[in-house]
Each structure stands twice: as structure tokens, then as C-alpha cells.
Amino acid sequence: MKPSIIALSAIIAAVGIVGMKKPDYVRNMVQSFSPVGENGSALPLGQPQLQPSLRAAEEKPPIFQEIKRPSQPPLDTVITAATVSEVDESALRYFASQGDAARLQAEISRLKALYPDWTPPKDPLAIPPNEDKQLETMWQLYSQARYAEVRKAIAERQAADPAWQPPADLLERLSVAEARLRLINASDLKQYETVVRIGAQTTSLLTCSEVDVLWRVAEALFRTGKSQRAADAYTYILSNCQNPAERLATIQKAADLLPSKTVEELLTKEKAALDGKPEFDSIRDELARRFIAEANADGKIVVPPQYVSRVERLAETGGLASDALLLGWYHLPRGDMEAAEKWFRRARDKEDSASASQGLALTLIDRNMPLEAENVLYRWRDASKEAKAVYLAATTNLLAVDPPIPITAEVLKRIATEVIKSRDAATAQQFGWYARALNQPQTAVQWFKTALGWKLDDEPSAYGLAITYLQLNDMKGVSEIQHLWAGRSERIAKLGEEEKEPETAGKRLPHAEDTVTPQYGARPAARIDAVSEEPRGYVRPETGVRPRERRSAVTVRGCRTTINPQTLSPDSALARGWCLMELNRPVEAAAAFEVGLLGASAKTREDAAYGQSLAFLRSGLASKAAVAAVKAPQNRQRALELQTAILADKAVAAFDAGRPRETLLALDQLKQITPERTDLMALRGYAYLKLKRYGDARRVFEALAAIGNTDGQRGVAIIHEMFHGND
């Protein structure tokens, strides 16, 4: 018969020591552990290893390869079966004398497994006591876990009687008990390598009768980087051990360490309880919570729907704010804003916490409701760095709404206070734009200066300051900004043309260094565009060539601040590119369109290539514009527009660089695809002049003059002066 699981450790300890033949089950079990490492290489004797995979429940061996001691015979040695007279019944007698029925039955099972011919007594409790009183005392000390005293008693008796030998069973049990103490002590001290080593050297501890040891070894394996071996240990328990409480605790301990996918695999070992329900049903709620919490820490993890549904039921019926919070933070990073808002609101209704308010604010910002987001999170703005960052994001978005929305004096004042306390350049910059929209240029100047003081490379703030100086007719201030940003911002360098300010109502915003409550007048009925004075579209003054650029539905509020377009999706980057073109920031727009070129949609890629070409043209980079134009197929109309604009730009650039022949070449190419415009005809005439082709130049200028073109009239006058200047 096969030995019981309870007696398994004793069997492993006894074979090869008492000099008997091993049962087939034990021989098969030991052979199933081949001494190889995880990479397939041979292991040195004594190195612990878990088996790669566990077999069916009745064939599962202990977790570690059995380690041979020097005193043991080789495992493949055939030993003659012991006779009944050699059975050591000293432990049996002691447990019987103590009335310890549980240990007595375990000892009977162990002896029957070791000695198949041995017949247990009909009345074990009637077994006569040990005649050897000293040995009985040793067993008593052993049962009381006084192992050092057992060693001392053995040594004293051997000193007094050299011919006396202690029972092998007692010595083996004593060794195992001492190993158990060392393992538990190492586990308590978190000396996990020691736990693994002791477990490998004392495989008789790794059985269902020592589940606590198995738990400790499993944790030690996990802590030493052997996660799969730890999973094998928990699987061994669930496949072999029958105690319901221990099985339940095994799943709980595994869930504390192992990833959710592995725990799900362990749950397949579940059995029906006495009441017919699944034995792990009582902890599935907690497991579902753990799985979602784990997924919240790692956005790549997707929790199976059944566990999400379980937590949803708990949140709806149990009434815990923590369950609703788990669901909110699970849905938020996965883009399900509707579900996230639902659960954050429910959590906040039950308990207004920093976490619930922060999550709700994020969903409101996503829904373009920054005023509500600011109000929700203001109370918790200082709860953490993350809460402060979300609050400031809400304020930045609130001030950037286009057209501007009414904001009460109280809200404006508290936002200004937090911006100054946090030294947040992004919101300070938006205060500047908001002040400009309300026709408060002096306040705008203060906020733009403050933003630049906190972030020296904030080009949008520098540009806002420059155009506000221009509005105030402070040309010295404009010149200073242009000098500081020379070579870094094309739009700042080109400032100076007369600009028209939009009509605004008489609101007053707080200055960056001001704590006075702002006063408000009537809200303007018309839309206020803080950047309406900025140039729009691509217009090359030298040529007048202008492709029909796409007008974005996205308003400028979404791209006044500087962000890395690589963090955006292709569609979002495309929208930001058009927005930046509206703000005349072509260099940044080109970078955004580059991300848009990665879009999955052919339409997105086409629009991105078109936009990038326009951005490069506006930046005066015709060669790059030509490259961008072919990054995605364009429709015929767009292709013609781009080709026309690129050739015109090349002609102007070549003329400016003193290369008139290249100018004429580009103009000739352009003339083949579209009728030559009058401004480009003038450019052709000047190219002829540089090449001293006066006859060609005269014909071009005279043709232009005949239609009243001033460039043509000027060119005719130049040629006439060259040849008839002294007449």
C-alpha cells in the first residue's frame, strides 16, 4: 500500500538509515528529481532545486531533490527488508503511555509503511510501557521540544554505557526537529538563502504534516528570485494536502507574493467544501481586490472581467469607498473616462478623500471641465505632489479655455496664490494670456515676466510678453525680448508690424505679485481671442504664394504651452500641429506633424505630411518641405499646391542667396505646372538683371508694367536708368 502523506517525511528520513528496502513509491519519488539546474546543466551534490513541474497529486514528491548524507547508502543500493523483530517501537510505546492518540496513529502509519510485514497491536493503548526508563525519558524530552536536553541525555548514557546505541528513529527525529527550529529562526530573521538551504538538506520537513515549513520555504524561494519554484511549492500543497484551513491560507499567502496570473492558476486546484461551495469562495472578493490593486500599479495588466465585475458588485452593495476607488483608478489609465468618473464620484460621495478628488479632477479635465476640476481638488491640493500637479493642471486648463469663461474673484485669487506658492510657470503663462483676453496688458506683462522668471526658456511666455509690450507701444521692451531670443524664435524676431487689439470688457486680473481682489465688469458677448493678432497662414511676402492650409477645429487654447509631442497619440499630435500653425509656431508644428505621420489611418498620415510641408515652408526650409510632402500620398489638389509653394520658395531662396540661375530653373519648373503669377514674373525679371540678360529682363518688366504692376514699372525704370542715365 502507498504511505500516507502525513508519514511521508518520516519515510524519507528512514530509508537508507534503518537498512531496509525502500518502497516503490519512495524509489519513484526520489528518481523523479533529476539533479539538473534550471539551464539544464548538472548540479553539484547538495545544491537544492525544485522540480520543474509537479505531477499528478498521488505522484507529487517533496519540493527539493533528496540530498544524500555521507552516512547513507547510495540510493540505488538494494537492501534486504528488515524483519519484524527489528521494528523500533519505542516511540509507539511512549505515545501510547501518554495517551496521545494523534501521534500514536501517525506512528502506526509510519511503521506500517516502513515495515510491510509488521502488524500493529490490536489495542495500541494497551502496549506495555518501555522497559527502558532512560529511553522513555528521552522521548518525553523530545515531545516537549527540549532537544538540547535529549542530546545531553544520549551523551551521558553513552558515556556510562559505551555499548548502548540510541534508536535510529530517535536520532533522525531529533535531527529533523532541530532543522525545523533552525529553518523557522532563519525565516523569522529573513535569512532566505539559509531557509532554502535547510529545506534542501531536510526534505522530510517538506510534507503536508509541516505546512508551515512549506509556506516558509515557498516565501524564501520567491524572495531569492525563484518565483516559479515558489509557485511549485504552493501547487504541491494544494495538490496533496487536505486540511481546509491550511489550503485556504495557502492561497492567501500565495496571493500576497505571486502575480495574479499565477494565483489564478493555483485557484484551479480548488475543491468543493463540505457545504458544496467552492472552498476558496470566501476569499475571492479579497483576491479580486488584490488583482485590481496590482493592475493599478502596473497599467499593462488587464484583470479578467469576472474579477472586475466582482469588485463592482462589492462597490455597489458593500458601500466601501475603497472599492469604488479601486475601480476608478483601474479604468482611468485605460482610457475609460466615463467609468472612471462614475466610480470616483461614488467614492467621493461616500468619503471625500484626496485620492477620490484627484481621480475625479483628472476625469473632469479630460472632459474639458477645468472649473469643476479646480473646485473638486482645491481642498486637497496640498495632500501630495501628485494632487498639487493635478490641481495646477486644472488651473492651467481653466485659464486656457477659449473663449475665456467667467471666473469669480475668489477663485482667481486662490489660483493666483497657489501659482505663486508653487512657482508654476505654465499657469502663470496662462494668467498672462487670460489677462490679454480681458484687455489688461499691464497685468499680462507681470504674469509673463513671472513665468519667465520661473522658466527662462518658456518661449510662449516670452512671445506673450513681446506682443504685450508691442500693444503698449513699449518698443524698448520689444527690442530687449527680441535680443534675448535672437536665433531662437522666428515669431519674436518678426514682431513689429502694427497690430490691432480685440475689444474686451473691463475685468481686472490679479497681478503676479498682487493680492488685491480683482474687480469685474460686464462679460463681453463676443468671442475674445487672446492671440487674434498673430499672423495666420503661410504668406511669403516676396512671392505671395499661399497654399490653402487646413483650418483646425482645435482652438489655440490647447497648444500655448510647450510639451513633448512624442507623448501624444498620432491623432492628438496632428491636432496639436494645426493648432501650433494657428499660433505661427511652425518649428514646433513640424515636430508634432512628425508624430502624426505614425498614425494608423491613411488620412491621418496624409494630413500630417501636408501639415509638415506647410510648417517647413513657413520656416523657410523648402528642401525639408519637399521631403515631407512625399512622406504620405497626397490628393492631386494638395500635391499641386505643395509643389507650387515649394518651387516658389526655392526660387526666392536661391535669389536671396545670390544664385539667379537656380532661381530661373525653379521658376521654369513652376511655369510648367501652373501659370506664372505676376509676383514671380517680377522675380524672374530681377534674376535676368543679375545675369545681365537685359533684353529678357526688359520684356518681363514691360509686360508687367503694361498691366499696371508697380514691380514691372520699377524694373522698367531701372533698366532705362542703366542705359539712358546720362541722357
XYZ file of C-alpha atoms in Angstrom:
727
model
C 0.000 0.000 0.000
C 1.070 3.589 -0.542
C 2.177 5.523 2.527
C 0.015 8.331 3.846
C 1.011 11.899 3.084
C 1.322 12.584 6.819
C 4.038 9.960 7.211
C 5.924 10.990 4.079
C 8.629 12.937 5.889
C 9.350 10.054 8.242
C 9.620 7.620 5.331
C 12.133 9.793 3.510
C 14.138 10.212 6.688
C 14.123 6.497 7.487
C 15.097 4.978 4.134
C 18.780 4.193 3.886
C 19.216 4.590 7.633
C 17.488 1.591 9.185
C 18.863 -0.716 6.488
C 15.725 -1.773 4.681
C 14.466 -1.788 1.110
C 12.677 1.400 0.051
C 9.024 1.106 -1.009
C 8.431 1.580 -4.742
C 6.647 4.870 -4.105
C 9.687 6.354 -2.392
C 12.090 4.989 -5.032
C 9.990 6.521 -7.842
C 9.679 9.754 -5.941
C 13.429 10.152 -5.464
C 14.159 9.217 -9.072
C 11.760 11.894 -10.323
C 14.179 14.541 -9.071
C 16.992 14.616 -11.605
C 19.901 16.733 -10.307
C 19.990 19.354 -13.033
C 19.906 23.129 -12.847
C 17.350 25.428 -14.414
C 19.520 25.799 -17.512
C 19.909 22.056 -17.941
C 23.432 21.787 -16.505
C 24.351 19.230 -13.870
C 24.208 20.385 -10.258
C 26.813 19.653 -7.624
C 25.703 17.254 -4.937
C 23.769 19.031 -2.257
C 22.541 22.017 -4.299
C 18.785 22.470 -3.726
C 16.478 22.544 -6.699
C 12.728 22.388 -7.119
C 11.449 20.096 -9.773
C 10.382 21.967 -12.928
C 6.786 20.833 -12.766
C 4.627 18.838 -10.387
C 2.892 15.659 -11.476
C -0.483 14.260 -10.517
C -1.407 14.579 -6.846
C -0.625 10.983 -5.880
C 2.821 11.191 -7.502
C 3.905 14.547 -6.080
C 7.251 14.330 -4.285
C 8.584 16.815 -1.748
C 9.789 20.035 -3.326
C 13.528 19.563 -3.086
C 15.768 16.900 -4.516
C 16.660 14.477 -1.745
C 20.207 15.196 -0.532
C 22.383 12.219 0.392
C 24.307 12.330 3.629
C 27.724 10.645 3.806
C 26.373 8.032 6.224
C 23.565 6.994 3.860
C 23.995 4.156 1.385
C 23.615 5.049 -2.325
C 20.016 5.429 -3.402
C 20.251 2.593 -5.897
C 21.541 0.071 -3.346
C 19.172 -2.864 -2.836
C 18.794 -3.519 0.882
C 17.238 -6.625 2.366
C 13.896 -5.960 4.026
C 14.038 -5.646 7.777
C 12.350 -8.228 9.937
C 9.590 -7.534 12.333
C 11.953 -8.057 15.254
C 13.978 -5.052 14.121
C 10.999 -2.671 14.350
C 11.727 0.143 16.804
C 8.558 0.526 18.841
C 9.985 2.838 21.480
C 8.183 5.893 20.116
C 4.963 3.881 19.808
C 5.190 2.822 23.431
C 5.820 6.355 24.611
C 2.900 7.892 22.691
C 0.654 5.072 23.947
C 1.707 5.688 27.540
C 0.901 9.384 27.136
C -2.489 8.712 25.602
C -1.534 10.837 22.566
C -3.902 9.239 20.056
C -2.965 11.514 17.134
C 0.764 10.894 17.390
C 0.128 7.240 18.094
C -1.865 6.788 14.886
C 0.732 8.701 12.885
C 3.458 6.459 14.282
C 1.475 3.306 13.427
C 1.022 4.546 9.828
C 4.718 5.306 9.601
C 5.788 1.892 10.878
C 3.360 0.060 8.575
C 4.781 1.949 5.600
C 8.350 1.160 6.616
C 7.730 -2.443 7.635
C 5.023 -4.047 5.499
C 5.227 -7.318 7.488
C 4.741 -5.554 10.794
C 1.357 -5.907 12.423
C 0.250 -3.114 14.746
C -1.168 -4.129 18.128
C -4.923 -4.579 18.320
C -5.079 -2.256 21.301
C -2.246 0.247 20.896
C -3.060 1.903 24.214
C -2.515 -1.448 25.902
C 1.093 -1.664 24.702
C 3.294 -2.199 27.728
C 5.405 0.820 28.616
C 9.046 0.995 27.711
C 11.111 -1.141 29.987
C 13.980 1.235 29.273
C 13.081 4.138 31.592
C 16.005 6.244 30.410
C 14.858 5.937 26.784
C 11.312 6.827 27.800
C 12.668 9.955 29.480
C 14.426 10.859 26.232
C 11.171 10.517 24.305
C 9.444 12.662 26.893
C 12.062 15.402 26.472
C 11.691 15.114 22.734
C 7.891 15.521 22.888
C 8.452 18.677 24.963
C 10.797 20.099 22.290
C 13.714 20.048 24.766
C 16.110 18.849 22.118
C 19.331 20.004 23.742
C 18.446 18.005 26.845
C 17.780 14.947 24.665
C 21.284 15.282 23.192
C 22.731 15.615 26.662
C 20.867 12.539 27.943
C 22.095 10.491 24.978
C 25.679 11.597 25.518
C 25.560 10.851 29.257
C 24.145 7.357 28.711
C 26.704 6.529 26.024
C 29.446 7.709 28.344
C 28.100 5.443 31.084
C 27.338 2.519 28.752
C 29.526 2.570 25.585
C 27.686 -0.481 24.230
C 24.345 1.326 24.199
C 23.178 2.885 20.921
C 20.226 5.286 20.711
C 17.386 4.263 18.364
C 17.954 5.463 14.804
C 14.375 6.723 14.778
C 15.044 8.978 17.755
C 18.229 10.368 16.198
C 16.521 11.063 12.899
C 13.518 12.694 14.547
C 15.838 14.778 16.675
C 17.832 15.953 13.653
C 14.681 16.888 11.779
C 13.255 18.761 14.771
C 16.475 20.733 15.194
C 16.499 21.528 11.474
C 12.925 22.767 11.761
C 13.929 25.172 14.539
C 16.870 26.486 12.515
C 14.676 26.950 9.427
C 11.952 28.811 11.342
C 14.539 31.020 13.047
C 16.181 31.857 9.680
C 12.759 32.601 8.193
C 11.853 34.948 11.059
C 15.172 36.750 10.545
C 14.516 36.951 6.765
C 17.636 34.895 6.043
C 16.005 33.386 2.967
C 19.078 31.712 1.466
C 19.517 29.804 4.733
C 15.868 28.741 4.665
C 16.302 27.344 1.164
C 19.490 25.512 2.128
C 17.979 23.895 5.237
C 14.883 22.897 3.293
C 17.053 21.221 0.665
C 19.051 19.348 3.281
C 15.988 18.236 5.268
C 13.460 17.116 2.696
C 11.473 15.204 5.306
C 10.203 18.585 6.516
C 8.598 19.346 3.176
C 5.357 17.440 3.587
C 1.753 18.170 4.480
C 2.474 17.499 8.158
C 4.780 20.530 8.035
C 2.708 23.017 6.039
C 4.139 25.976 7.943
C 7.611 24.923 6.821
C 6.385 24.600 3.241
C 4.970 28.147 3.412
C 8.260 29.493 4.735
C 10.273 27.693 2.059
C 7.926 28.951 -0.656
C 8.383 32.537 0.514
C 12.146 32.079 0.723
C 12.211 30.785 -2.849
C 10.247 33.825 -4.009
C 12.473 36.243 -2.087
C 15.578 34.706 -3.641
C 14.333 35.170 -7.187
C 12.847 31.703 -7.800
C 9.231 32.700 -8.419
C 8.329 29.608 -10.440
C 9.772 27.338 -7.726
C 7.687 29.191 -5.156
C 4.601 28.593 -7.299
C 5.553 24.900 -7.450
C 5.656 24.805 -3.651
C 2.158 26.258 -3.312
C 0.939 23.908 -6.054
C 2.388 20.944 -4.132
C 0.386 21.902 -1.052
C -2.864 22.348 -2.949
C -2.347 19.092 -4.859
C -1.525 16.953 -1.820
C -2.658 18.477 1.451
C -6.248 18.127 2.589
C -6.646 20.396 5.630
C -9.238 23.042 4.536
C -7.856 25.840 6.712
C -4.303 25.221 5.502
C -5.393 25.138 1.867
C -7.239 28.449 2.261
C -4.242 30.017 3.971
C -2.014 28.735 1.158
C -3.985 30.684 -1.459
C -3.896 33.793 0.730
C -0.141 33.575 1.198
C 0.443 32.908 -2.492
C -1.678 35.922 -3.444
C 0.495 38.135 -1.221
C 3.590 37.219 -3.244
C 2.790 35.898 -6.691
C 1.338 37.787 -9.679
C -2.370 37.490 -10.320
C -1.944 35.225 -13.351
C -0.059 32.656 -11.261
C -2.621 32.879 -8.457
C -5.367 32.209 -10.996
C -3.558 29.016 -11.972
C -3.415 27.981 -8.307
C -7.144 28.567 -7.984
C -7.720 25.741 -10.467
C -6.733 23.373 -7.629
C -9.897 24.399 -5.775
C -12.148 21.672 -4.388
C -15.718 21.656 -3.129
C -16.142 22.348 0.583
C -18.400 20.272 2.834
C -21.310 22.612 2.096
C -20.798 22.122 -1.638
C -19.482 25.606 -2.288
C -16.024 26.200 -3.765
C -13.534 26.110 -0.912
C -11.893 29.434 -1.840
C -15.133 31.349 -2.374
C -14.747 33.210 0.917
C -11.531 34.909 -0.221
C -12.348 35.515 -3.876
C -13.591 39.005 -3.067
C -10.281 39.881 -1.481
C -8.408 38.255 -4.343
C -10.374 40.350 -6.844
C -9.418 43.476 -4.910
C -5.769 42.411 -4.924
C -5.796 41.740 -8.651
C -7.195 45.186 -9.416
C -4.799 46.875 -6.987
C -1.936 45.086 -8.724
C -3.212 46.254 -12.106
C -3.447 49.814 -10.782
C 0.259 49.667 -10.014
C 1.037 48.359 -13.494
C -1.050 49.815 -16.311
C -0.134 46.946 -18.638
C -2.021 44.372 -16.557
C -5.569 43.595 -17.653
C -7.734 41.995 -14.967
C -10.142 39.286 -16.175
C -13.702 40.646 -16.407
C -15.057 38.310 -13.741
C -12.853 39.911 -11.091
C -13.728 43.445 -12.209
C -17.417 42.522 -12.040
C -16.934 41.073 -8.564
C -15.405 44.316 -7.265
C -18.167 46.305 -8.982
C -20.755 44.254 -7.077
C -18.839 44.868 -3.865
C -18.728 48.607 -4.536
C -22.448 48.714 -5.271
C -23.606 46.521 -2.380
C -20.875 46.791 0.225
C -20.704 50.557 0.304
C -16.940 50.837 0.767
C -15.335 53.900 -0.771
C -12.119 51.896 -1.175
C -13.793 49.516 -3.651
C -15.069 52.387 -5.776
C -11.599 53.961 -5.685
C -10.005 50.736 -6.891
C -12.341 50.726 -9.882
C -11.812 54.400 -10.645
C -8.042 54.094 -10.732
C -8.333 50.891 -12.770
C -10.423 52.495 -15.527
C -8.656 55.879 -15.648
C -5.299 54.859 -17.188
C -7.102 52.529 -19.574
C -8.993 55.426 -21.121
C -12.493 54.544 -19.912
C -13.175 58.020 -18.547
C -16.919 57.517 -18.206
C -16.488 54.515 -15.921
C -13.636 56.186 -14.041
C -15.727 59.304 -13.347
C -18.649 57.173 -12.190
C -16.578 55.324 -9.602
C -14.614 58.372 -8.442
C -17.881 60.231 -7.858
C -19.291 57.281 -5.955
C -16.153 57.034 -3.821
C -16.220 60.777 -3.167
C -19.894 60.651 -2.196
C -19.093 58.004 0.386
C -15.877 59.625 1.606
C -14.377 62.843 0.234
C -10.707 61.877 0.100
C -7.637 63.203 -1.696
C -7.466 60.121 -3.904
C -11.122 60.295 -4.947
C -10.950 64.041 -5.611
C -7.719 63.734 -7.565
C -9.120 60.979 -9.758
C -12.381 62.855 -10.337
C -10.438 66.020 -11.230
C -8.475 64.120 -13.858
C -11.652 62.866 -15.498
C -13.145 66.380 -15.428
C -10.036 67.827 -17.060
C -10.347 65.183 -19.754
C -13.973 66.238 -20.287
C -12.866 69.870 -20.647
C -14.459 70.872 -17.342
C -11.474 72.517 -15.617
C -13.578 74.874 -13.462
C -15.279 71.902 -11.821
C -11.919 70.108 -11.542
C -10.369 73.087 -9.728
C -13.278 73.245 -7.318
C -13.187 69.497 -6.613
C -9.471 69.354 -5.876
C -8.819 72.709 -4.192
C -9.391 71.279 -0.716
C -6.875 68.500 -1.345
C -4.309 70.439 -3.401
C -1.592 70.012 -0.761
C -2.311 66.351 0.019
C 0.563 65.147 -2.185
C 2.830 66.209 -5.018
C 0.553 64.389 -7.438
C -2.527 66.196 -6.125
C -0.787 69.557 -6.490
C 0.269 68.716 -10.051
C -3.315 67.788 -10.990
C -4.659 70.951 -9.352
C -2.247 73.148 -11.292
C -3.132 71.298 -14.497
C -6.782 72.112 -13.818
C -5.986 75.797 -13.289
C -3.876 75.935 -16.450
C -6.666 74.408 -18.492
C -9.231 76.676 -16.856
C -7.363 79.846 -17.829
C -6.732 78.467 -21.337
C -10.405 77.920 -22.200
C -11.189 79.683 -25.467
C -13.269 81.784 -25.401
C -12.471 82.697 -21.787
C -15.143 81.821 -19.251
C -16.207 83.938 -16.255
C -14.207 83.096 -13.119
C -15.201 84.531 -9.760
C -12.873 86.847 -7.857
C -12.477 84.282 -5.096
C -11.386 81.531 -7.478
C -8.997 83.812 -9.367
C -7.401 84.972 -6.164
C -6.866 81.479 -4.771
C -5.471 80.249 -8.085
C -3.040 83.183 -8.157
C -1.970 82.405 -4.591
C -1.284 78.746 -5.393
C 0.570 79.599 -8.612
C 2.928 81.948 -6.780
C 3.420 79.481 -3.923
C 4.182 76.652 -6.356
C 6.155 78.802 -8.813
C 4.235 77.149 -11.645
C 5.278 78.718 -14.948
C 2.558 77.051 -17.035
C -0.338 78.559 -15.089
C 1.461 81.908 -14.771
C 1.750 81.992 -18.557
C -1.961 81.237 -18.926
C -2.733 84.057 -16.497
C -0.886 86.298 -18.946
C -2.968 85.161 -21.911
C -6.152 85.402 -19.861
C -5.292 88.981 -18.860
C -4.680 89.870 -22.510
C -8.049 88.434 -23.439
C -9.636 90.741 -20.866
C -7.652 93.761 -22.152
C -5.433 94.062 -19.086
C -1.983 94.371 -20.697
C -0.196 95.623 -17.576
C -1.387 92.586 -15.621
C -0.404 90.366 -18.548
C 3.113 91.830 -18.527
C 3.504 90.970 -14.836
C 2.361 87.385 -15.327
C 4.510 86.775 -18.417
C 7.530 88.178 -16.568
C 6.784 85.959 -13.598
C 6.519 82.859 -15.814
C 9.864 83.698 -17.453
C 11.439 84.207 -14.048
C 10.500 80.639 -13.140
C 11.213 79.117 -16.564
C 13.795 81.023 -18.577
C 13.266 79.003 -21.768
C 9.474 79.465 -21.864
C 9.167 80.804 -25.418
C 5.352 81.231 -25.340
C 5.694 83.494 -22.286
C 8.456 85.465 -23.992
C 6.293 85.847 -27.071
C 3.307 86.891 -24.951
C 5.453 89.483 -23.188
C 6.765 90.811 -26.505
C 3.356 91.246 -28.147
C 2.025 92.857 -24.956
C 4.935 95.329 -24.993
C 4.038 95.986 -28.603
C 0.423 96.595 -27.597
C 1.647 99.124 -25.008
C 3.920 100.703 -27.623
C 6.934 99.826 -25.467
C 9.397 99.315 -28.324
C 12.349 99.201 -25.945
C 10.767 96.218 -24.197
C 10.114 94.565 -27.551
C 13.740 95.085 -28.598
C 15.024 93.591 -25.354
C 12.915 90.461 -25.831
C 13.975 90.172 -29.468
C 17.625 90.490 -28.476
C 17.313 87.825 -25.781
C 15.550 85.415 -28.145
C 17.553 86.145 -31.283
C 18.038 82.939 -33.253
C 15.645 81.003 -31.011
C 12.193 82.253 -32.012
C 11.264 83.307 -35.522
C 7.943 84.813 -34.493
C 9.542 87.005 -31.824
C 12.143 88.183 -34.322
C 9.430 89.201 -36.812
C 7.392 91.265 -34.374
C 6.956 94.974 -35.127
C 4.061 95.275 -37.526
C 1.066 97.263 -36.430
C -1.383 95.042 -34.591
C -4.983 95.519 -33.692
C -6.230 94.668 -30.231
C -9.605 92.973 -29.825
C -12.345 94.696 -27.946
C -12.615 93.431 -24.373
C -14.593 94.175 -21.261
C -13.164 95.835 -18.198
C -12.200 92.976 -15.941
C -9.144 93.163 -13.740
C -6.999 90.121 -13.002
C -4.585 89.797 -10.080
C -1.005 90.725 -10.893
C 1.666 88.102 -10.278
C 2.751 89.983 -7.143
C -0.673 91.281 -6.249
C -3.146 90.043 -3.630
C -5.893 92.578 -4.285
C -9.242 91.032 -5.109
C -9.881 91.665 -8.818
C -12.913 93.658 -9.923
C -15.157 92.606 -12.782
C -17.216 94.420 -15.326
C -19.706 93.049 -17.832
C -18.863 89.827 -19.641
C -18.248 90.549 -23.357
C -20.763 88.924 -25.642
C -18.319 88.439 -28.493
C -15.554 85.838 -28.510
C -12.228 87.074 -27.171
C -9.254 85.557 -28.925
C -6.078 86.150 -26.930
C -3.900 85.537 -29.966
C -6.029 87.027 -32.730
C -3.229 89.479 -33.571
C -0.855 86.701 -34.547
C -0.182 86.093 -38.280
C -2.233 83.291 -39.778
C -1.449 81.100 -42.779
C 1.656 80.876 -44.914
C 2.285 84.110 -46.797
C 5.669 84.681 -48.365
C 5.916 88.460 -48.920
C 8.374 88.037 -51.771
C 6.099 85.762 -53.764
C 2.577 85.910 -52.368
C 2.297 82.149 -52.935
C -0.026 80.669 -50.335
C -1.292 77.082 -50.212
C -4.824 76.709 -48.859
C -3.939 75.495 -45.402
C -6.364 73.387 -43.452
C -8.085 75.243 -40.636
C -8.222 73.193 -37.485
C -11.319 72.943 -35.358
C -8.996 72.828 -32.352
C -8.732 76.235 -30.708
C -5.435 77.777 -29.698
C -6.041 77.158 -26.013
C -4.735 73.629 -26.344
C -1.210 74.414 -27.524
C 0.028 77.577 -25.911
C 2.193 75.631 -23.509
C 5.205 73.623 -24.625
C 5.006 69.817 -24.417
C 6.851 66.926 -25.997
C 4.729 65.720 -28.949
C 6.227 62.244 -28.549
C 3.952 61.791 -25.527
C 0.825 62.230 -27.691
C -1.088 59.824 -29.875
C -0.748 60.429 -33.644
C -4.241 61.935 -33.871
C -3.642 64.237 -30.902
C -0.267 65.262 -32.305
C -1.879 66.060 -35.664
C -4.461 68.294 -33.985
C -1.723 69.986 -31.971
C 0.271 70.587 -35.160
C -2.582 72.532 -36.750
C -3.094 74.407 -33.507
C 0.577 75.421 -33.472
C 0.303 76.570 -37.073
C -2.541 78.828 -35.958
C -0.147 80.295 -33.387
C 2.577 80.686 -36.047
C 4.935 78.244 -34.317
C 5.947 76.194 -37.375
C 9.058 74.569 -35.875
C 7.026 73.009 -33.062
C 4.238 72.201 -35.503
C 6.648 70.251 -37.722
C 7.662 68.096 -34.743
C 4.004 67.432 -33.899
C 3.196 66.505 -37.505
C 6.127 64.046 -37.432
C 4.326 62.126 -34.673
C 1.116 62.337 -36.688
C 2.883 60.509 -39.521
C 2.873 57.410 -37.292
C -0.922 57.230 -37.359
C -2.682 54.052 -38.386
C -5.118 55.921 -40.624
C -4.037 56.849 -44.152
C -5.977 60.099 -43.788
C -4.053 60.974 -40.622
C -0.720 60.328 -42.336
C -1.752 62.347 -45.394
C -2.794 65.334 -43.261
C 0.389 65.074 -41.197
C 2.650 65.062 -44.266
C 0.726 68.012 -45.726
C 0.932 69.942 -42.459
C 4.645 69.272 -42.010
C 5.336 70.501 -45.532
C 3.500 73.748 -44.763
C 5.342 74.091 -41.469
C 8.723 73.738 -43.181
C 7.666 76.203 -45.877
C 6.704 78.737 -43.270
C 10.093 78.212 -41.626
C 11.854 78.844 -44.949
C 13.012 75.240 -45.313
C 11.887 74.377 -48.825
C 14.095 71.292 -49.120
C 12.644 69.782 -45.974
C 9.161 70.701 -47.149
C 9.761 68.748 -50.362
C 10.853 65.705 -48.369
C 7.845 65.945 -46.051
C 5.435 66.211 -48.981
C 6.243 62.676 -50.161
C 6.081 61.004 -46.737
C 2.453 60.134 -47.470
C 0.440 60.176 -50.698
C -1.470 63.449 -51.291
C -4.522 64.118 -53.400
C -3.975 65.922 -56.697
C -5.036 69.338 -55.449
C -2.794 69.253 -52.395
C 0.130 67.881 -54.359
C -0.181 70.756 -56.837
C -0.433 73.332 -54.049
C 2.617 71.966 -52.273
C 4.682 71.663 -55.433
C 3.806 75.235 -56.397
C 4.684 76.596 -52.980
C 7.925 74.596 -52.732
C 9.184 75.705 -56.147
C 8.266 79.318 -55.419
C 10.066 79.142 -52.105
C 13.113 77.595 -53.739
C 13.159 80.380 -56.330
C 13.074 83.087 -53.671
C 15.681 81.337 -51.516
C 18.015 80.920 -54.481
C 17.608 84.582 -55.428
C 18.311 85.699 -51.854
C 21.417 83.507 -51.820
C 22.747 85.185 -54.997
C 22.074 82.220 -57.292
C 19.946 83.683 -60.142
C 20.420 80.680 -62.440
C 18.839 78.379 -59.848
C 16.083 80.974 -59.445
C 15.258 80.795 -63.138
C 15.412 76.989 -63.095
C 12.870 76.807 -60.263
C 10.646 79.357 -61.987
C 10.783 77.437 -65.266
C 9.759 74.253 -63.444
C 6.943 76.119 -61.763
C 5.755 77.577 -65.074
C 5.290 74.045 -66.431
C 2.661 73.155 -63.830
C 0.835 76.452 -63.322
C 0.550 79.875 -64.983
C 3.224 82.235 -63.713
C 1.980 84.756 -61.178
C 2.837 88.430 -61.508
C 4.951 88.496 -58.329
C 7.011 85.574 -59.615
C 7.348 87.252 -63.021
C 8.931 90.214 -61.213
C 11.331 87.829 -59.517
C 12.219 86.394 -62.930
C 12.937 89.901 -64.248
C 15.328 90.637 -61.375
C 17.073 87.295 -61.927
C 17.624 88.265 -65.579
C 19.082 91.595 -64.409
C 21.601 89.824 -62.179
C 22.654 87.663 -65.099
C 22.914 90.810 -67.298
C 20.290 89.453 -69.630
C 18.876 92.932 -70.062
C 16.721 92.167 -73.083
C 14.915 89.351 -71.285
C 14.560 91.497 -68.189
C 13.109 94.412 -70.198
C 10.491 92.180 -71.863
C 9.366 90.827 -68.477
C 9.178 94.239 -66.800
C 7.408 95.863 -69.759
C 4.782 93.098 -69.748
C 4.182 93.699 -66.062
C 4.118 97.487 -66.458
C 1.509 97.165 -69.196
C -0.951 95.755 -66.661
C -0.107 98.441 -64.104
C 2.148 96.292 -61.912
C 4.384 98.501 -59.774
C 7.253 95.959 -59.743
C 7.192 95.996 -63.541
C 7.186 99.797 -63.656
C 10.078 99.889 -61.198
C 12.028 97.332 -63.267
C 11.497 99.306 -66.495
C 12.768 102.414 -64.724
C 15.889 100.595 -63.506
C 16.782 99.385 -66.993
C 16.120 102.787 -68.525
C 18.418 104.406 -65.985
C 21.140 101.839 -66.657
C 21.201 102.606 -70.390
C 19.981 106.199 -70.561
C 21.040 107.560 -67.202
C 23.089 110.406 -68.746
C 20.540 111.440 -71.368
